[in-house]
Amino acid sequence: MYYITLDLEWNQAYAQKALAVQRRLACRLRGEVIQIGAVKMDSKMNICGSYQIIVKPQHFKKLHRHVSELTGITQEQMDMGTPLPDAAERFKKWCGKDFCFLTWGPDDIPMLKENFNVHDIPSVWLDKVYDLQVIFNRQTDDSAKQRSLEYAMDYFGLEQHLPAHDALNDAYFTALVAKKLDVPEGVKTYSDVRGEFLEDLVIGDADAGDDGYVTISEMLEDGINKTPLCPICKKEMREEDKLLHSKGQKYTLHFVCKKHGDMLLSLKLHRNFNDTWRARRTVRYADEAALTEYREGIERANVKRKTTRRRRHRPTHRQAKETAKS
């Protein structure tokens, strides 16, 4: 088994350009990959290879100023890059057969799959991936915070002697952090609990062939959310409390499994390219602290609604004056 740390850099377009491209392609494309960097480690976590390639974008051809400043990649370098289908084929060949990916954070593989989808490149070989950030948290302070790669390097006293925001350099730094962790044990545990979630999937993704949800109500009334099954025993769970609507189009529901206890189901909503809705749907255990926070959120929402209702029905000065006259 080989462990491959992976990092990407991608170009972005301004909002109107990105929207026009997505509508033309009839699929989501948040950015185009312009650099792939990877470091390969053997079963004993010894570094035994590296891979780096600049990729020429097909749709977002003008290098965004912020991306250039951040990565150091120039327009000329990008224009001379390798088209993604060729870069993907070379990268797959370099990866070999018996391997898994380690990324820092959850964004790189979905972005790469998004790009593969635009070019009709098969992506099933990207599926075996573990977020090293989750493994780091579990093996250090068991925090649920999103820690940066720089934080992890500082934690282990590792010197950042190469420029950051270069795909190969960041993949190398990720490998250095991985060498400080018990990655085989982390992968084994990660497989059992799926990171911090018991379930983690996307529903209503028009890019993946789903219809998408026309309204939020339609999504909330879908059986997968209205009467969900326990991720462990697959028995129907009982709904508790009220729906919590948080900022950023996030909805949370409290369910109880007779055998496995309290669970929180969360839906983080996003717009599809065709103006329907999709959501990242997660289910996790709910301890007392999580339930307290959830119920406090509901109470705050109730207070806000009552205050808004009172303001809405408060008579204007003219109305009060006319009432007094009559």
mmCIF file of N, CA, C and O in Angstrom, residues 37-89:
data_model
loop_
_atom_site.group_PDB
_atom_site.id
_atom_site.type_symbol
_atom_site.label_atom_id
_atom_site.label_comp_id
_atom_site.label_asym_id
_atom_site.label_seq_id
_atom_site.Cartn_x
_atom_site.Cartn_y
_atom_site.Cartn_z
ATOM 1 N N GLY A 37 0.137 18.471 -7.601
ATOM 2 C CA GLY A 37 1.357 18.099 -6.892
ATOM 3 C C GLY A 37 1.075 16.907 -5.992
ATOM 4 O O GLY A 37 0.018 16.844 -5.354
ATOM 5 N N ALA A 38 1.983 15.944 -5.950
ATOM 6 C CA ALA A 38 1.761 14.746 -5.143
ATOM 7 C C ALA A 38 3.093 14.174 -4.675
ATOM 8 O O ALA A 38 4.112 14.299 -5.359
ATOM 9 N N VAL A 39 3.057 13.549 -3.495
ATOM 10 C CA VAL A 39 4.227 12.873 -2.934
ATOM 11 C C VAL A 39 3.798 11.470 -2.533
ATOM 12 O O VAL A 39 2.758 11.289 -1.893
ATOM 13 N N LYS A 40 4.598 10.480 -2.936
ATOM 14 C CA LYS A 40 4.268 9.080 -2.663
ATOM 15 C C LYS A 40 5.116 8.564 -1.501
ATOM 16 O O LYS A 40 6.330 8.812 -1.436
ATOM 17 N N MET A 41 4.456 7.829 -0.566
ATOM 18 C CA MET A 41 5.139 7.199 0.564
ATOM 19 C C MET A 41 4.822 5.712 0.588
ATOM 20 O O MET A 41 3.699 5.303 0.245
ATOM 21 N N ASP A 42 5.798 4.911 1.014
ATOM 22 C CA ASP A 42 5.570 3.472 1.086
ATOM 23 C C ASP A 42 4.837 3.121 2.381
ATOM 24 O O ASP A 42 4.448 4.008 3.152
ATOM 25 N N SER A 43 4.665 1.828 2.632
ATOM 26 C CA SER A 43 3.890 1.374 3.792
ATOM 27 C C SER A 43 4.522 1.772 5.118
ATOM 28 O O SER A 43 3.860 1.800 6.153
ATOM 29 N N LYS A 44 5.835 2.103 5.095
ATOM 30 C CA LYS A 44 6.533 2.529 6.308
ATOM 31 C C LYS A 44 6.648 4.055 6.380
ATOM 32 O O LYS A 44 7.410 4.592 7.182
ATOM 33 N N MET A 45 5.905 4.731 5.509
ATOM 34 C CA MET A 45 5.836 6.188 5.462
ATOM 35 C C MET A 45 7.152 6.828 5.032
ATOM 36 O O MET A 45 7.439 7.977 5.358
ATOM 37 N N ASN A 46 7.943 6.106 4.261
ATOM 38 C CA ASN A 46 9.144 6.678 3.660
ATOM 39 C C ASN A 46 8.781 7.303 2.317
ATOM 40 O O ASN A 46 8.109 6.670 1.494
ATOM 41 N N ILE A 47 9.230 8.533 2.085
ATOM 42 C CA ILE A 47 8.966 9.197 0.807
ATOM 43 C C ILE A 47 9.740 8.492 -0.301
ATOM 44 O O ILE A 47 10.951 8.282 -0.189
ATOM 45 N N CYS A 48 9.041 8.110 -1.363
ATOM 46 C CA CYS A 48 9.686 7.346 -2.436
ATOM 47 C C CYS A 48 9.373 7.887 -3.832
ATOM 48 O O CYS A 48 9.657 7.228 -4.833
ATOM 49 N N GLY A 49 8.775 9.072 -3.919
ATOM 50 C CA GLY A 49 8.516 9.636 -5.241
ATOM 51 C C GLY A 49 7.694 10.907 -5.150
ATOM 52 O O GLY A 49 7.068 11.202 -4.125
ATOM 53 N N SER A 50 7.705 11.680 -6.233
ATOM 54 C CA SER A 50 6.908 12.906 -6.286
ATOM 55 C C SER A 50 6.436 13.140 -7.718
ATOM 56 O O SER A 50 7.012 12.615 -8.676
ATOM 57 N N TYR A 51 5.388 13.938 -7.844
ATOM 58 C CA TYR A 51 4.797 14.224 -9.155
ATOM 59 C C TYR A 51 4.329 15.671 -9.154
ATOM 60 O O TYR A 51 3.744 16.160 -8.184
ATOM 61 N N GLN A 52 4.584 16.359 -10.250
ATOM 62 C CA GLN A 52 4.144 17.750 -10.384
ATOM 63 C C GLN A 52 3.909 18.049 -11.850
ATOM 64 O O GLN A 52 4.689 17.644 -12.711
ATOM 65 N N ILE A 53 2.807 18.721 -12.153
ATOM 66 C CA ILE A 53 2.528 19.096 -13.530
ATOM 67 C C ILE A 53 1.685 20.363 -13.553
ATOM 68 O O ILE A 53 0.817 20.568 -12.699
ATOM 69 N N ILE A 54 1.966 21.252 -14.507
ATOM 70 C CA ILE A 54 1.140 22.435 -14.747
ATOM 71 C C ILE A 54 0.099 22.070 -15.796
ATOM 72 O O ILE A 54 0.427 21.461 -16.829
ATOM 73 N N VAL A 55 -1.139 22.420 -15.537
ATOM 74 C CA VAL A 55 -2.255 22.042 -16.409
ATOM 75 C C VAL A 55 -2.796 23.285 -17.120
ATOM 76 O O VAL A 55 -2.986 24.341 -16.504
ATOM 77 N N LYS A 56 -3.022 23.144 -18.412
ATOM 78 C CA LYS A 56 -3.569 24.241 -19.213
ATOM 79 C C LYS A 56 -5.101 24.201 -19.162
ATOM 80 O O LYS A 56 -5.714 23.217 -19.567
ATOM 81 N N PRO A 57 -5.744 25.253 -18.665
ATOM 82 C CA PRO A 57 -7.212 25.245 -18.582
ATOM 83 C C PRO A 57 -7.861 25.413 -19.949
ATOM 84 O O PRO A 57 -7.269 25.992 -20.864
ATOM 85 N N GLN A 58 -9.080 24.944 -20.062
ATOM 86 C CA GLN A 58 -9.795 25.008 -21.334
ATOM 87 C C GLN A 58 -10.871 26.093 -21.332
ATOM 88 O O GLN A 58 -11.213 26.629 -22.379
ATOM 89 N N HIS A 59 -11.401 26.422 -20.142
ATOM 90 C CA HIS A 59 -12.536 27.349 -20.079
ATOM 91 C C HIS A 59 -12.193 28.657 -19.368
ATOM 92 O O HIS A 59 -12.604 29.725 -19.808
ATOM 93 N N PHE A 60 -11.458 28.607 -18.262
ATOM 94 C CA PHE A 60 -11.032 29.817 -17.558
ATOM 95 C C PHE A 60 -9.579 30.100 -17.965
ATOM 96 O O PHE A 60 -8.647 29.834 -17.223
ATOM 97 N N LYS A 61 -9.408 30.637 -19.160
ATOM 98 C CA LYS A 61 -8.080 30.733 -19.779
ATOM 99 C C LYS A 61 -7.255 31.918 -19.284
ATOM 100 O O LYS A 61 -6.034 31.914 -19.415
ATOM 101 N N LYS A 62 -7.910 32.924 -18.735
ATOM 102 C CA LYS A 62 -7.176 34.080 -18.224
ATOM 103 C C LYS A 62 -6.870 33.851 -16.754
ATOM 104 O O LYS A 62 -7.780 33.653 -15.944
ATOM 105 N N LEU A 63 -5.607 33.884 -16.406
ATOM 106 C CA LEU A 63 -5.189 33.623 -15.031
ATOM 107 C C LEU A 63 -5.670 34.751 -14.120
ATOM 108 O O LEU A 63 -5.381 35.926 -14.348
ATOM 109 N N HIS A 64 -6.406 34.377 -13.087
ATOM 110 C CA HIS A 64 -6.918 35.347 -12.123
ATOM 111 C C HIS A 64 -5.732 35.980 -11.375
ATOM 112 O O HIS A 64 -4.812 35.283 -10.960
ATOM 113 N N ARG A 65 -5.777 37.288 -11.226
ATOM 114 C CA ARG A 65 -4.668 38.013 -10.596
ATOM 115 C C ARG A 65 -4.365 37.474 -9.199
ATOM 116 O O ARG A 65 -3.205 37.279 -8.826
ATOM 117 N N HIS A 66 -5.402 37.208 -8.421
ATOM 118 C CA HIS A 66 -5.205 36.704 -7.051
ATOM 119 C C HIS A 66 -4.534 35.336 -7.064
ATOM 120 O O HIS A 66 -3.657 35.066 -6.236
ATOM 121 N N VAL A 67 -4.916 34.480 -8.003
ATOM 122 C CA VAL A 67 -4.327 33.139 -8.104
ATOM 123 C C VAL A 67 -2.850 33.247 -8.456
ATOM 124 O O VAL A 67 -2.007 32.534 -7.912
ATOM 125 N N SER A 68 -2.525 34.149 -9.375
ATOM 126 C CA SER A 68 -1.128 34.338 -9.769
ATOM 127 C C SER A 68 -0.284 34.826 -8.599
ATOM 128 O O SER A 68 0.829 34.342 -8.358
ATOM 129 N N GLU A 69 -0.829 35.787 -7.853
ATOM 130 C CA GLU A 69 -0.103 36.323 -6.699
ATOM 131 C C GLU A 69 0.090 35.253 -5.625
ATOM 132 O O GLU A 69 1.140 35.201 -4.971
ATOM 133 N N LEU A 70 -0.912 34.413 -5.436
ATOM 134 C CA LEU A 70 -0.870 33.405 -4.385
ATOM 135 C C LEU A 70 0.083 32.266 -4.729
ATOM 136 O O LEU A 70 0.851 31.802 -3.878
ATOM 137 N N THR A 71 0.039 31.805 -5.982
ATOM 138 C CA THR A 71 0.787 30.602 -6.372
ATOM 139 C C THR A 71 2.131 30.882 -7.018
ATOM 140 O O THR A 71 3.006 30.004 -7.046
ATOM 141 N N GLY A 72 2.280 32.063 -7.588
ATOM 142 C CA GLY A 72 3.502 32.358 -8.336
ATOM 143 C C GLY A 72 3.474 31.832 -9.760
ATOM 144 O O GLY A 72 4.424 32.025 -10.526
ATOM 145 N N ILE A 73 2.396 31.178 -10.154
ATOM 146 C CA ILE A 73 2.252 30.682 -11.527
ATOM 147 C C ILE A 73 1.936 31.861 -12.439
ATOM 148 O O ILE A 73 1.136 32.738 -12.098
ATOM 149 N N THR A 74 2.546 31.894 -13.612
ATOM 150 C CA THR A 74 2.332 32.994 -14.547
ATOM 151 C C THR A 74 1.375 32.567 -15.666
ATOM 152 O O THR A 74 1.140 31.366 -15.881
ATOM 153 N N GLN A 75 0.861 33.569 -16.373
ATOM 154 C CA GLN A 75 -0.012 33.285 -17.513
ATOM 155 C C GLN A 75 0.725 32.451 -18.556
ATOM 156 O O GLN A 75 0.171 31.518 -19.130
ATOM 157 N N GLU A 76 1.991 32.779 -18.790
ATOM 158 C CA GLU A 76 2.782 32.053 -19.784
ATOM 159 C C GLU A 76 2.960 30.588 -19.382
ATOM 160 O O GLU A 76 2.823 29.694 -20.220
ATOM 161 N N GLN A 77 3.264 30.335 -18.117
ATOM 162 C CA GLN A 77 3.420 28.956 -17.642
ATOM 163 C C GLN A 77 2.120 28.178 -17.816
ATOM 164 O O GLN A 77 2.128 27.021 -18.248
ATOM 165 N N MET A 78 1.001 28.815 -17.481
ATOM 166 C CA MET A 78 -0.293 28.157 -17.595
ATOM 167 C C MET A 78 -0.628 27.851 -19.052
ATOM 168 O O MET A 78 -1.111 26.765 -19.386
ATOM 169 N N ASP A 79 -0.345 28.806 -19.941
ATOM 170 C CA ASP A 79 -0.624 28.618 -21.362
ATOM 171 C C ASP A 79 0.203 27.478 -21.962
ATOM 172 O O ASP A 79 -0.210 26.850 -22.941
ATOM 173 N N MET A 80 1.384 27.242 -21.395
ATOM 174 C CA MET A 80 2.270 26.186 -21.882
ATOM 175 C C MET A 80 2.023 24.853 -21.177
ATOM 176 O O MET A 80 2.743 23.886 -21.415
ATOM 177 N N GLY A 81 0.998 24.807 -20.333
ATOM 178 C CA GLY A 81 0.730 23.606 -19.552
ATOM 179 C C GLY A 81 0.178 22.456 -20.381
ATOM 180 O O GLY A 81 -0.116 22.583 -21.574
ATOM 181 N N THR A 82 0.003 21.311 -19.719
ATOM 182 C CA THR A 82 -0.511 20.093 -20.353
ATOM 183 C C THR A 82 -2.029 20.045 -20.241
ATOM 184 O O THR A 82 -2.579 20.294 -19.159
ATOM 185 N N PRO A 83 -2.761 19.756 -21.311
ATOM 186 C CA PRO A 83 -4.217 19.617 -21.209
ATOM 187 C C PRO A 83 -4.595 18.570 -20.164
ATOM 188 O O PRO A 83 -3.873 17.585 -19.973
ATOM 189 N N LEU A 84 -5.712 18.789 -19.482
ATOM 190 C CA LEU A 84 -6.092 17.936 -18.361
ATOM 191 C C LEU A 84 -6.199 16.451 -18.712
ATOM 192 O O LEU A 84 -5.728 15.607 -17.934
ATOM 193 N N PRO A 85 -6.790 16.050 -19.844
ATOM 194 C CA PRO A 85 -6.864 14.613 -20.143
ATOM 195 C C PRO A 85 -5.494 13.943 -20.155
ATOM 196 O O PRO A 85 -5.331 12.835 -19.617
ATOM 197 N N ASP A 86 -4.490 14.606 -20.747
ATOM 198 C CA ASP A 86 -3.133 14.050 -20.770
ATOM 199 C C ASP A 86 -2.513 14.059 -19.376
ATOM 200 O O ASP A 86 -1.860 13.101 -18.963
ATOM 201 N N ALA A 87 -2.717 15.154 -18.639
ATOM 202 C CA ALA A 87 -2.165 15.258 -17.284
ATOM 203 C C ALA A 87 -2.768 14.186 -16.376
ATOM 204 O O ALA A 87 -2.059 13.576 -15.562
ATOM 205 N N ALA A 88 -4.071 13.941 -16.528
ATOM 206 C CA ALA A 88 -4.741 12.938 -15.703
ATOM 207 C C ALA A 88 -4.222 11.535 -16.005
ATOM 208 O O ALA A 88 -4.016 10.719 -15.090
ATOM 209 N N GLU A 89 -4.024 11.253 -17.288
ATOM 210 C CA GLU A 89 -3.517 9.933 -17.671
ATOM 211 C C GLU A 89 -2.115 9.701 -17.100
ATOM 212 O O GLU A 89 -1.814 8.617 -16.578
#
